[in-house]
Coordinates of C-alpha atoms in Angstrom, one line a residue:
Chain O
M1 CA 92.8 140.8 134.8
N2 CA 91.4 140.7 131.4
F3 CA 88.0 139.1 131.0
S4 CA 87.5 139.9 127.3
L5 CA 86.8 136.7 125.3
T6 CA 87.2 136.2 121.6
V7 CA 85.2 133.3 120.2
G8 CA 87.3 131.6 117.6
L9 CA 87.5 128.4 115.6
P10 CA 88.4 126.1 118.5
H11 CA 85.3 127.1 120.4
Y12 CA 83.1 126.2 117.5
L13 CA 84.9 123.0 116.9
L14 CA 84.5 122.1 120.6
V15 CA 80.8 122.8 120.5
G16 CA 80.6 120.6 117.3
A17 CA 82.5 117.8 118.9
M18 CA 80.3 117.9 122.1
L19 CA 77.1 117.9 120.0
F20 CA 78.4 115.0 118.0
C21 CA 79.2 113.0 121.1
F22 CA 75.9 113.8 122.8
G23 CA 74.1 112.7 119.6
L24 CA 76.1 109.5 119.4
Y25 CA 75.4 108.8 123.1
G26 CA 71.7 109.6 122.6
V27 CA 71.3 107.2 119.7
F28 CA 72.5 104.3 121.7
S29 CA 70.9 105.1 125.0
K30 CA 67.5 106.6 124.4
K31 CA 64.5 104.3 124.5
N32 CA 62.0 106.3 122.5
A33 CA 62.5 106.1 118.7
I34 CA 61.6 109.8 118.4
A35 CA 64.4 110.7 120.8
V36 CA 66.8 108.5 118.8
L37 CA 65.9 110.5 115.7
M38 CA 66.4 113.7 117.5
S39 CA 69.9 112.5 118.6
L40 CA 70.6 111.8 115.0
E41 CA 69.8 115.4 114.2
L42 CA 72.3 116.5 116.8
M43 CA 75.1 114.5 115.1
L44 CA 74.3 116.1 111.7
N45 CA 74.1 119.6 113.2
A46 CA 77.6 119.0 114.7
V47 CA 78.7 118.5 111.1
N48 CA 77.0 121.7 110.0
I49 CA 78.7 123.7 112.8
N50 CA 82.0 122.3 111.7
L51 CA 81.4 123.1 108.0
I52 CA 80.3 126.7 108.6
A53 CA 83.0 127.4 111.2
F54 CA 85.7 126.1 108.9
N55 CA 84.3 128.2 106.0
R56 CA 84.1 131.4 108.2
F57 CA 87.4 131.2 109.9
L58 CA 89.8 129.4 107.5
W59 CA 88.4 129.6 104.0
N60 CA 86.7 132.9 103.9
N61 CA 88.5 133.8 100.6
P62 CA 87.0 135.6 97.6
V63 CA 86.6 133.7 94.3
E64 CA 89.6 134.6 92.0
G65 CA 89.0 137.9 90.1
T66 CA 85.7 138.7 91.9
K67 CA 84.5 140.2 95.2
H68 CA 82.3 137.2 95.9
L69 CA 83.2 134.9 98.7
L70 CA 83.7 131.2 98.3
L71 CA 80.9 129.6 100.3
N72 CA 81.6 125.8 99.9
G73 CA 81.1 125.1 103.6
H74 CA 77.8 127.1 103.9
V75 CA 76.4 125.4 100.8
S76 CA 77.4 122.0 102.0
A77 CA 75.6 122.6 105.3
I78 CA 72.4 123.5 103.4
F79 CA 72.7 120.2 101.5
V80 CA 73.2 118.3 104.8
I81 CA 70.1 120.0 106.3
V82 CA 67.9 119.1 103.3
V83 CA 69.0 115.5 103.1
A84 CA 68.6 115.1 106.9
A85 CA 65.0 116.4 106.7
A86 CA 64.2 113.8 104.0
E87 CA 65.8 111.1 106.2
V88 CA 63.8 112.1 109.3
A89 CA 60.6 112.2 107.2
V90 CA 61.1 108.5 106.3
G91 CA 62.1 107.8 109.9
L92 CA 59.0 109.2 111.4
A93 CA 56.8 107.4 108.8
L94 CA 58.5 104.1 109.9
V95 CA 58.0 104.9 113.6
I96 CA 54.3 105.5 112.9
S97 CA 53.9 102.3 111.0
I98 CA 55.6 100.4 113.8
Y99 CA 53.5 102.2 116.4
R100 CA 50.4 101.1 114.6
S101 CA 51.3 97.4 114.8
R102 CA 52.7 97.3 118.3
L103 CA 51.3 100.4 120.0
S104 CA 54.7 101.4 121.2
A105 CA 57.6 103.5 119.9
N106 CA 60.1 102.0 122.2
V107 CA 63.3 100.9 120.6
D108 CA 64.0 98.2 123.3
E109 CA 60.9 96.4 122.1
L110 CA 62.3 96.1 118.5
D111 CA 63.4 92.5 119.2
W112 CA 61.5 90.4 116.7
L113 CA 64.7 89.9 114.9
K114 CA 67.6 88.7 117.0
W115 CA 70.0 91.5 117.3
Chain V
M1 CA 82.1 127.3 82.7
N2 CA 80.7 125.1 80.0
A3 CA 78.5 122.3 81.3
Q4 CA 78.4 119.2 79.2
Y5 CA 75.0 117.8 80.0
A6 CA 75.6 114.9 77.6
L7 CA 78.0 113.4 80.2
L8 CA 75.0 113.0 82.5
A9 CA 72.9 111.1 79.9
P10 CA 72.6 107.8 81.9
E11 CA 71.6 109.6 85.1
I12 CA 69.1 111.8 83.3
T13 CA 67.6 108.9 81.5
L14 CA 67.2 106.8 84.6
A15 CA 65.7 109.8 86.6
V16 CA 63.1 110.3 83.8
V17 CA 62.2 106.6 83.8
G18 CA 61.9 106.6 87.6
L19 CA 59.6 109.6 87.6
V20 CA 57.4 108.1 84.8
I21 CA 57.0 104.9 86.9
F22 CA 56.1 106.9 90.0
S23 CA 53.5 108.9 88.0
V24 CA 52.0 105.8 86.5
G25 CA 51.7 104.4 89.9
L26 CA 49.9 107.5 91.2
L27 CA 47.7 108.4 88.2
I28 CA 46.4 105.1 86.9
P29 CA 44.0 103.4 89.3
K30 CA 44.8 100.0 90.8
G31 CA 43.6 97.1 88.8
S32 CA 43.8 98.7 85.4
R33 CA 47.6 99.1 85.8
Q34 CA 49.5 97.0 83.4
G35 CA 52.9 96.9 81.9
M36 CA 54.8 98.3 84.9
V37 CA 57.4 95.5 84.6
P38 CA 58.0 95.8 80.9
L39 CA 58.2 99.6 81.3
T40 CA 60.8 99.3 84.1
V41 CA 62.8 96.7 82.2
L42 CA 62.8 98.8 79.1
G43 CA 63.9 101.9 81.0
I44 CA 66.8 100.0 82.6
L45 CA 67.8 98.6 79.2
V46 CA 67.8 102.0 77.6
T47 CA 69.9 103.4 80.4
M48 CA 72.3 100.5 80.1
A49 CA 72.7 101.2 76.4
V50 CA 73.5 104.8 77.2
A51 CA 76.0 103.9 79.9
G52 CA 77.5 101.2 77.7
A53 CA 77.9 103.6 74.8
Q54 CA 79.8 105.9 77.2
F55 CA 82.0 103.1 78.3
F56 CA 82.9 101.7 74.9
S57 CA 83.4 105.1 73.3
N58 CA 85.9 105.9 76.2
V59 CA 84.1 109.0 77.5
N60 CA 86.3 110.4 80.2
G61 CA 84.9 113.8 81.1
S62 CA 84.3 115.9 84.1
F63 CA 81.3 118.1 84.8
L64 CA 81.4 121.4 86.8
D65 CA 85.1 121.5 87.4
G66 CA 85.5 118.0 88.6
M67 CA 82.5 117.8 90.9
Y68 CA 81.0 115.1 88.8
L69 CA 83.0 112.6 86.7
A70 CA 81.9 110.4 83.8
D71 CA 84.9 108.2 83.4
N72 CA 85.3 104.5 82.5
Y73 CA 85.5 103.6 86.2
A74 CA 82.1 105.2 86.8
S75 CA 80.6 103.7 83.6
F76 CA 81.6 100.2 84.6
F77 CA 79.9 100.6 88.0
K78 CA 76.8 102.1 86.3
L79 CA 76.5 99.0 84.1
L80 CA 76.9 96.8 87.3
F81 CA 74.2 98.7 89.2
L82 CA 71.8 98.6 86.2
A83 CA 72.5 94.8 85.7
A84 CA 71.7 94.2 89.4
A85 CA 68.5 96.4 89.2
L86 CA 67.4 94.5 86.1
L87 CA 67.9 91.1 87.6
V88 CA 66.1 92.2 90.8
V89 CA 63.1 93.5 88.8
L90 CA 62.9 90.4 86.7
S91 CA 63.2 88.0 89.7
S92 CA 60.6 89.8 91.8
T93 CA 57.7 89.9 89.4
E94 CA 55.8 87.1 91.1
Y95 CA 56.9 88.2 94.6
V96 CA 55.5 91.7 93.9
Q97 CA 52.1 90.2 92.9
K98 CA 51.8 89.0 96.5
L99 CA 52.4 92.5 98.0
P100 CA 49.3 93.9 99.7
A101 CA 49.6 97.5 98.4
H102 CA 51.8 100.1 96.6
R103 CA 53.2 97.7 94.0
G104 CA 53.9 100.6 91.5
E105 CA 56.2 102.4 93.9
F106 CA 58.3 99.2 94.4
Y107 CA 59.8 99.5 90.9
G108 CA 60.2 103.3 91.1
L109 CA 62.2 103.0 94.4
I110 CA 64.4 100.3 92.9
L111 CA 65.2 102.7 90.0
F112 CA 65.9 105.6 92.3
A113 CA 68.2 103.5 94.5
A114 CA 70.1 102.6 91.3
L115 CA 70.2 106.3 90.4
G116 CA 71.7 107.1 93.8
M117 CA 74.4 104.4 93.3
M118 CA 75.2 105.9 89.9
V119 CA 75.7 109.3 91.4
M120 CA 78.0 107.8 94.1
A121 CA 80.1 106.1 91.5
G122 CA 80.4 109.2 89.4
S123 CA 80.8 111.8 92.1
G124 CA 84.1 113.7 92.2
D125 CA 82.9 115.8 95.1
L126 CA 82.2 114.6 98.6
I127 CA 78.9 116.4 99.0
T128 CA 77.7 115.1 95.7
L129 CA 78.7 111.7 97.0
Y130 CA 76.8 112.2 100.1
V131 CA 73.6 113.2 98.2
G132 CA 73.9 110.1 96.0
L133 CA 74.5 107.9 99.1
E134 CA 71.4 109.3 100.8
L135 CA 69.3 108.9 97.6
M136 CA 70.3 105.3 97.6
T137 CA 69.9 104.6 101.3
I138 CA 66.6 106.5 101.8
S139 CA 65.1 104.5 98.9
F140 CA 66.4 101.3 100.7
Y141 CA 64.9 102.3 104.0
V142 CA 61.5 102.4 102.4
L143 CA 62.1 99.2 100.4
V144 CA 63.3 97.2 103.4
A145 CA 60.2 98.2 105.4
Y146 CA 57.9 97.4 102.4
L147 CA 56.0 94.5 103.9
S148 CA 53.7 96.7 106.0
E149 CA 51.8 93.6 107.3
D150 CA 55.0 92.0 108.5
G151 CA 56.3 93.5 111.8
K152 CA 59.8 92.2 111.1
S153 CA 60.1 94.2 107.9
G154 CA 59.2 97.5 109.6
E155 CA 61.5 96.8 112.4
A156 CA 64.4 96.0 109.9
G157 CA 63.6 99.3 108.2
L158 CA 63.8 101.4 111.3
K159 CA 67.0 99.7 112.5
Y160 CA 68.5 100.2 109.1
L161 CA 67.5 103.9 109.1
I162 CA 69.0 104.6 112.6
L163 CA 72.3 102.8 112.0
G164 CA 72.5 104.1 108.4
A165 CA 72.0 107.6 109.5
V166 CA 74.6 107.3 112.3
S167 CA 77.1 106.0 109.8
S168 CA 76.3 108.8 107.4
A169 CA 76.8 111.3 110.2
V170 CA 80.2 109.8 111.1
L171 CA 81.2 109.9 107.4
L172 CA 80.1 113.5 107.1
Y173 CA 81.9 114.5 110.3
G174 CA 85.1 113.2 108.6
V175 CA 84.2 115.1 105.4
S176 CA 83.9 118.3 107.5
F177 CA 87.4 117.9 108.7
L178 CA 88.7 117.2 105.2
Y179 CA 87.0 120.4 104.2
G180 CA 88.6 122.2 107.1
L181 CA 92.0 120.9 106.2
T182 CA 91.9 121.7 102.5
G183 CA 89.1 124.2 101.9
S184 CA 87.6 122.1 99.2
T185 CA 85.2 119.1 98.9
V186 CA 86.4 118.1 95.4
I187 CA 88.3 114.8 95.7
T188 CA 91.2 115.8 93.3
E189 CA 91.7 119.2 95.0
I190 CA 91.7 117.5 98.4
A191 CA 94.5 115.2 97.1
A192 CA 96.5 118.2 95.8
K193 CA 96.1 120.3 99.0
L194 CA 96.9 117.4 101.4
G195 CA 100.0 116.4 99.5
S196 CA 101.8 113.8 101.5
G197 CA 101.1 115.5 104.8
M198 CA 100.0 113.2 107.7
S199 CA 98.8 115.4 110.6
P200 CA 96.7 114.0 113.4
A201 CA 93.7 115.8 112.0
T202 CA 94.1 114.1 108.7
I203 CA 94.3 110.7 110.4
L204 CA 91.1 111.5 112.4
A205 CA 89.3 112.5 109.2
L206 CA 90.6 109.4 107.4
L207 CA 89.4 107.1 110.2
L208 CA 86.0 108.7 110.3
V209 CA 85.5 108.4 106.6
L210 CA 86.7 104.8 106.7
A211 CA 84.3 104.0 109.5
G212 CA 81.4 105.5 107.7
F213 CA 82.1 103.6 104.5
S214 CA 82.9 100.4 106.4
F215 CA 79.3 100.4 107.6
K216 CA 78.0 100.6 104.1
I217 CA 80.1 97.7 102.9
S218 CA 79.8 95.9 106.3
L219 CA 83.4 95.3 107.4
I220 CA 83.5 93.5 110.7
P221 CA 83.2 95.9 113.6
F222 CA 80.5 97.8 111.6
H223 CA 78.6 94.7 110.3
M224 CA 76.0 94.4 113.1
W225 CA 73.1 95.7 111.0
A226 CA 73.5 93.3 108.1
P227 CA 72.0 90.0 109.4
D228 CA 68.9 91.6 110.9
I229 CA 68.2 93.8 108.0
Y230 CA 68.8 91.0 105.5
E231 CA 66.4 88.8 107.4
G232 CA 63.6 91.3 107.8
A233 CA 63.7 92.8 104.3
P234 CA 61.7 91.3 101.3
V235 CA 63.8 88.7 99.6
P236 CA 64.5 90.6 96.3
I237 CA 65.5 93.7 98.3
T238 CA 67.9 91.6 100.4
A239 CA 69.5 90.6 97.1
Y240 CA 69.7 94.1 95.9
L241 CA 71.1 95.3 99.2
A242 CA 73.7 92.6 99.2
V243 CA 75.1 93.2 95.7
A244 CA 74.3 96.7 94.5
S245 CA 74.5 98.8 97.7
K246 CA 77.7 97.1 98.6
A247 CA 79.2 97.6 95.2
A248 CA 78.2 101.3 95.4
G249 CA 79.9 101.6 98.8
F250 CA 83.1 100.1 97.2
A251 CA 82.8 102.4 94.2
A252 CA 82.8 105.5 96.3
L253 CA 85.3 104.2 98.9
V254 CA 87.9 103.2 96.3
R255 CA 87.7 106.6 94.7
V256 CA 87.9 108.5 97.9
M257 CA 90.8 106.4 99.3
L258 CA 92.9 105.9 96.2
V259 CA 92.4 109.3 94.5
G260 CA 91.5 111.7 97.3
L261 CA 93.6 110.3 100.1
K262 CA 96.1 108.4 98.0
A263 CA 99.2 109.5 100.1
Q264 CA 97.5 108.8 103.4
A265 CA 95.1 105.8 102.9
L266 CA 97.7 103.1 102.4
D267 CA 100.5 104.6 104.5
G268 CA 102.1 102.5 107.2
N269 CA 99.8 102.2 110.2
V270 CA 96.6 103.0 108.4
A271 CA 97.3 100.2 105.9
V272 CA 97.9 97.8 108.9
A273 CA 94.6 98.9 110.5
L274 CA 92.8 98.3 107.2
A275 CA 94.5 94.9 106.9
V276 CA 93.3 93.9 110.4
L277 CA 89.7 95.0 109.6
I278 CA 89.8 92.9 106.4
G279 CA 91.3 89.9 108.1
L280 CA 88.7 90.0 110.9
T281 CA 86.0 90.4 108.4
M282 CA 87.0 87.3 106.4
I283 CA 87.5 85.1 109.5
A284 CA 84.5 86.2 111.6
G285 CA 82.1 86.5 108.6
N286 CA 82.8 83.0 107.4
L287 CA 82.8 81.4 110.9
M288 CA 79.5 83.1 111.9
A289 CA 77.8 81.9 108.7
I290 CA 78.3 78.3 109.6
P291 CA 75.7 77.9 112.5
Q292 CA 72.9 79.9 110.7
K293 CA 69.6 78.3 110.2
N294 CA 67.9 81.0 108.1
F295 CA 69.1 81.3 104.5
K296 CA 69.0 85.1 104.4
R297 CA 71.0 85.3 107.7
M298 CA 73.5 82.9 106.3
M299 CA 73.8 84.9 103.1
A300 CA 74.2 88.1 105.2
Y301 CA 77.3 86.6 106.9
S302 CA 78.5 85.3 103.6
S303 CA 78.2 88.7 102.1
I304 CA 80.1 90.2 105.0
S305 CA 83.0 87.8 104.2
Q306 CA 82.7 88.6 100.5
A307 CA 83.1 92.3 101.4
G308 CA 86.4 91.2 103.1
Y309 CA 87.6 89.6 99.9
I310 CA 86.7 92.6 97.7
A311 CA 88.4 95.0 100.2
V312 CA 91.6 93.1 99.6
G313 CA 91.8 94.8 96.2
L314 CA 91.5 98.2 97.9
L315 CA 94.3 97.3 100.3
A316 CA 96.5 96.4 97.3
G317 CA 95.8 99.9 96.0
T318 CA 97.2 99.2 92.6
P319 CA 95.5 99.2 89.2
D320 CA 95.5 95.4 89.4
G321 CA 93.8 95.5 92.8
V322 CA 91.1 97.9 91.5
K323 CA 90.7 95.6 88.5
G324 CA 90.1 92.8 91.0
V325 CA 87.5 94.8 92.9
L326 CA 85.6 95.7 89.7
F327 CA 85.7 92.1 88.3
Y328 CA 84.7 90.5 91.5
S329 CA 81.9 93.0 92.2
M330 CA 80.5 92.2 88.8
I331 CA 80.5 88.4 89.0
Y332 CA 79.3 88.7 92.6
V333 CA 76.1 90.4 91.2
F334 CA 75.4 87.3 89.0
A335 CA 76.3 84.7 91.6
N336 CA 74.3 86.4 94.4
M337 CA 71.3 87.2 92.3
G338 CA 71.2 83.5 91.2
A339 CA 71.1 82.3 94.8
F340 CA 68.6 85.0 95.9
T341 CA 66.3 84.4 92.9
V342 CA 66.0 80.7 94.0
A343 CA 65.4 82.0 97.5
T344 CA 62.6 84.3 96.2
V345 CA 61.0 81.4 94.3
V346 CA 61.1 79.2 97.4
S347 CA 59.9 81.9 99.7
T348 CA 57.0 82.8 97.3
A349 CA 55.9 79.2 97.2
Q350 CA 56.4 78.3 100.9
G351 CA 56.2 81.6 102.7
S352 CA 59.4 81.0 104.6
D353 CA 63.2 81.1 104.0
E354 CA 64.8 78.8 106.5
I355 CA 67.5 76.5 105.0
K356 CA 65.4 73.4 105.8
D357 CA 62.8 74.8 103.4
F358 CA 65.2 74.0 100.6
A359 CA 65.0 70.2 101.3
G360 CA 64.5 68.1 98.2
L361 CA 64.6 71.1 95.9
A362 CA 66.6 69.0 93.4
R363 CA 63.5 66.9 92.9
R364 CA 60.9 69.6 93.3
S365 CA 62.6 72.1 91.0
P366 CA 65.8 70.8 89.3
L367 CA 66.6 74.1 87.6
A368 CA 66.5 76.1 90.8
A369 CA 68.6 73.6 92.6
V370 CA 71.3 73.6 89.9
V371 CA 71.4 77.4 89.8
M372 CA 71.7 77.6 93.5
T373 CA 74.6 75.1 93.5
V374 CA 76.4 77.0 90.7
S375 CA 76.0 80.3 92.4
L376 CA 77.1 79.1 95.8
L377 CA 80.1 77.3 94.4
S378 CA 81.1 80.4 92.5
M379 CA 81.0 82.4 95.7
A380 CA 83.1 79.8 97.4
G381 CA 85.6 80.2 94.5
I382 CA 85.6 76.7 93.0
P383 CA 87.0 76.5 89.5
P384 CA 85.8 76.6 86.7
L385 CA 83.3 79.1 88.0
A386 CA 83.6 82.9 87.8
G387 CA 84.3 83.3 91.5
F388 CA 87.5 81.5 91.2
V389 CA 88.9 83.9 88.6
G390 CA 87.8 86.9 90.6
K391 CA 89.4 85.7 93.8
F392 CA 92.6 84.8 91.8
Y393 CA 92.8 88.5 90.5
L394 CA 92.2 89.9 94.0
F395 CA 94.6 87.6 95.9
K396 CA 97.3 88.0 93.2
A397 CA 97.1 91.8 93.4
L398 CA 97.5 91.6 97.2
L399 CA 100.4 89.1 97.0
D400 CA 102.2 91.5 94.6
Q401 CA 102.2 94.0 97.5
G402 CA 103.7 91.5 99.9
W403 CA 100.8 90.9 102.2
V404 CA 101.5 87.2 102.5
P405 CA 99.8 86.4 105.8
L406 CA 96.5 88.1 104.7
V407 CA 96.5 86.2 101.5
F408 CA 96.9 83.0 103.5
I409 CA 94.0 83.9 105.7
A410 CA 91.8 84.8 102.7
F411 CA 92.7 81.5 101.1
V412 CA 92.0 79.4 104.2
M413 CA 88.7 81.2 104.9
S414 CA 87.4 80.7 101.4
M415 CA 88.1 77.0 101.9
V416 CA 86.0 77.2 105.1
S417 CA 83.2 78.9 103.2
V418 CA 82.8 75.8 101.0
Y419 CA 81.5 74.0 104.0
Y420 CA 78.5 76.1 104.7
Y421 CA 77.7 76.7 101.0
L422 CA 77.7 72.9 100.5
L423 CA 75.4 72.4 103.5
V424 CA 72.7 74.2 101.5
T425 CA 73.5 72.0 98.5
R426 CA 73.3 68.9 100.7
T427 CA 69.9 69.9 101.9
M428 CA 68.7 70.4 98.4
Y429 CA 70.0 67.1 97.0
M430 CA 70.2 64.6 99.9
E431 CA 67.1 65.4 101.9
E432 CA 63.6 64.2 101.0
G433 CA 61.4 67.2 101.7
A434 CA 58.5 64.8 101.0
D435 CA 55.7 67.0 102.3
L436 CA 56.9 70.2 100.5
P437 CA 55.2 71.3 97.3
K438 CA 56.6 71.0 93.8
I439 CA 57.8 74.4 92.5
G440 CA 57.4 75.5 88.9
V441 CA 59.5 78.4 87.7
S442 CA 58.4 80.2 84.6
G443 CA 58.6 83.4 82.6
A444 CA 60.9 86.2 83.9
T445 CA 62.1 84.1 86.9
K446 CA 63.2 81.3 84.7
F447 CA 65.0 83.8 82.4
T448 CA 66.8 85.3 85.4
L449 CA 67.9 81.9 86.7
L450 CA 69.3 80.9 83.3
V451 CA 71.0 84.2 82.7
T452 CA 72.8 84.3 86.1
M453 CA 73.9 80.7 85.8
L454 CA 75.2 81.0 82.2
V455 CA 77.0 84.3 83.0
T456 CA 78.7 82.6 86.0
L457 CA 79.7 79.6 83.9
F458 CA 80.8 81.7 80.9
L459 CA 83.0 84.1 82.9
G460 CA 84.6 81.3 84.7
I461 CA 85.7 79.6 81.5
Y462 CA 86.3 82.7 79.4
P463 CA 86.9 85.7 81.7
S464 CA 89.0 87.9 79.4
P465 CA 86.2 90.2 78.0
L466 CA 85.1 91.3 81.5
A467 CA 88.7 91.3 82.7
K468 CA 89.6 93.7 79.8
M469 CA 86.7 96.0 80.7
A470 CA 87.8 96.0 84.3
T471 CA 91.4 96.8 83.3
I472 CA 90.3 99.8 81.2
A473 CA 88.0 101.0 84.0
A474 CA 90.7 100.7 86.7
A475 CA 93.2 102.5 84.4
S476 CA 90.8 105.5 84.2
L477 CA 90.8 105.8 87.9
F478 CA 94.5 106.3 88.1
R479 CA 94.7 108.6 85.2

């Protein structure tokens, strides 16, 4: 029997899909607002895994006439990371401001507006 | 690679103005700060002049190999966003005076949200689009939660952030598949590589992208956020959210669908799915607006149904359809801003925005009542107001593509919408409201009210200048 295992594109995509689903589940089931923000990060990291895996396995071509590789996917992932950091910074600020007025960071208690 | 920075003139101007406003807010101590409003208004007007110059001199260029586009389509939307920002700033001057703190940043954030929308309209690359989208929505998260004393506002901000981020993640997940399929994030290259192929992966990517955008423009299964966020946000921001962020969503969605995924987006089953979404949006949006007691909640459902009407132009997918989208988005800015400016006036004077607070407004402030009536009737599509012409263009474009049942639904539902719009008018004209205060409107607010009403009337009677602009802009998209 041959136990050697090559990790290829499908494995990365599978990990990405799992992370995305865990994140989506977490956003709608977690009670603590901080945990919801963490689940959001999982979803965005699933996107990053996809982008980088696609770049590495499918589009690892050099730019025409040079030896440099095209890094569209990698660069896109960096953009996603930066924007996600900005988003979470605002999110944490909002959680703190809500915690100050209600002494709770529980998403279930956000019911002053009818949902 | 020669980069023509002149193409970015409107964006650069607005970014500079926004940074100046932020620095003024930070450096000059509270109390001695004056002229923030004139400075903001001047900045927006200069940017409008630059964007208008690009539109009327037919600038159609691309920056960095198609990653950023300055075409007539983008310029039209830039003018729209700036007009909306201008009206929001003018209508909120008195409201802002009542804010407890951080008044300077309010205007700066409005400008940066407009900048994000402009980047969305001009982006020829999906990652640029995402950055513009997030610049807009992150500014909005802060603006929605601006009333730090009011728990509802903070709650609305956090809800908007969580749902907005989820929808962005869904959109990006779709973008990552498009990248995997084509090796590019540039919209025109994606179209070239995909060709007319229709693999399961393409459909998955298409549906994810469509779901992400549907949230931003609040089509029906993705509309849940709108009523809550509209109710909790400060009134001028609700108006801004309803007109400008929705138009920005359409600007990007139309470009991605009709340029990037042109062979797939309106093909067979996908078109039927989109038609079902639009039909549901028009029916449920209008029906759910009827029982609402809060003005902002009612306008939220109304804006959901308006998104359904505008999406009709996307489904048509022709230059005529896109022209309808552009025309209707522009007049919707004026109609909605008129209605919300009246709501701002009432809410500043009475500290509440239930529909019953409008009782007797015809006696207490005749101008506000007239403007509200004109705006609401325009949204309902009653001739001779601008909304009628816009709906005519949209429904006609869809009819030309043979979607007769959907046009019928759209027509019936816009008749239904007259009912709940007229309920507000009835409250203003027929009810006494004896114990409510008289409301005086003056200065910038009065100017905003008059401008929105006159534009709505003018474009209803003589729509051809704007229609011509929309035709030119739509043609540049299909170039």
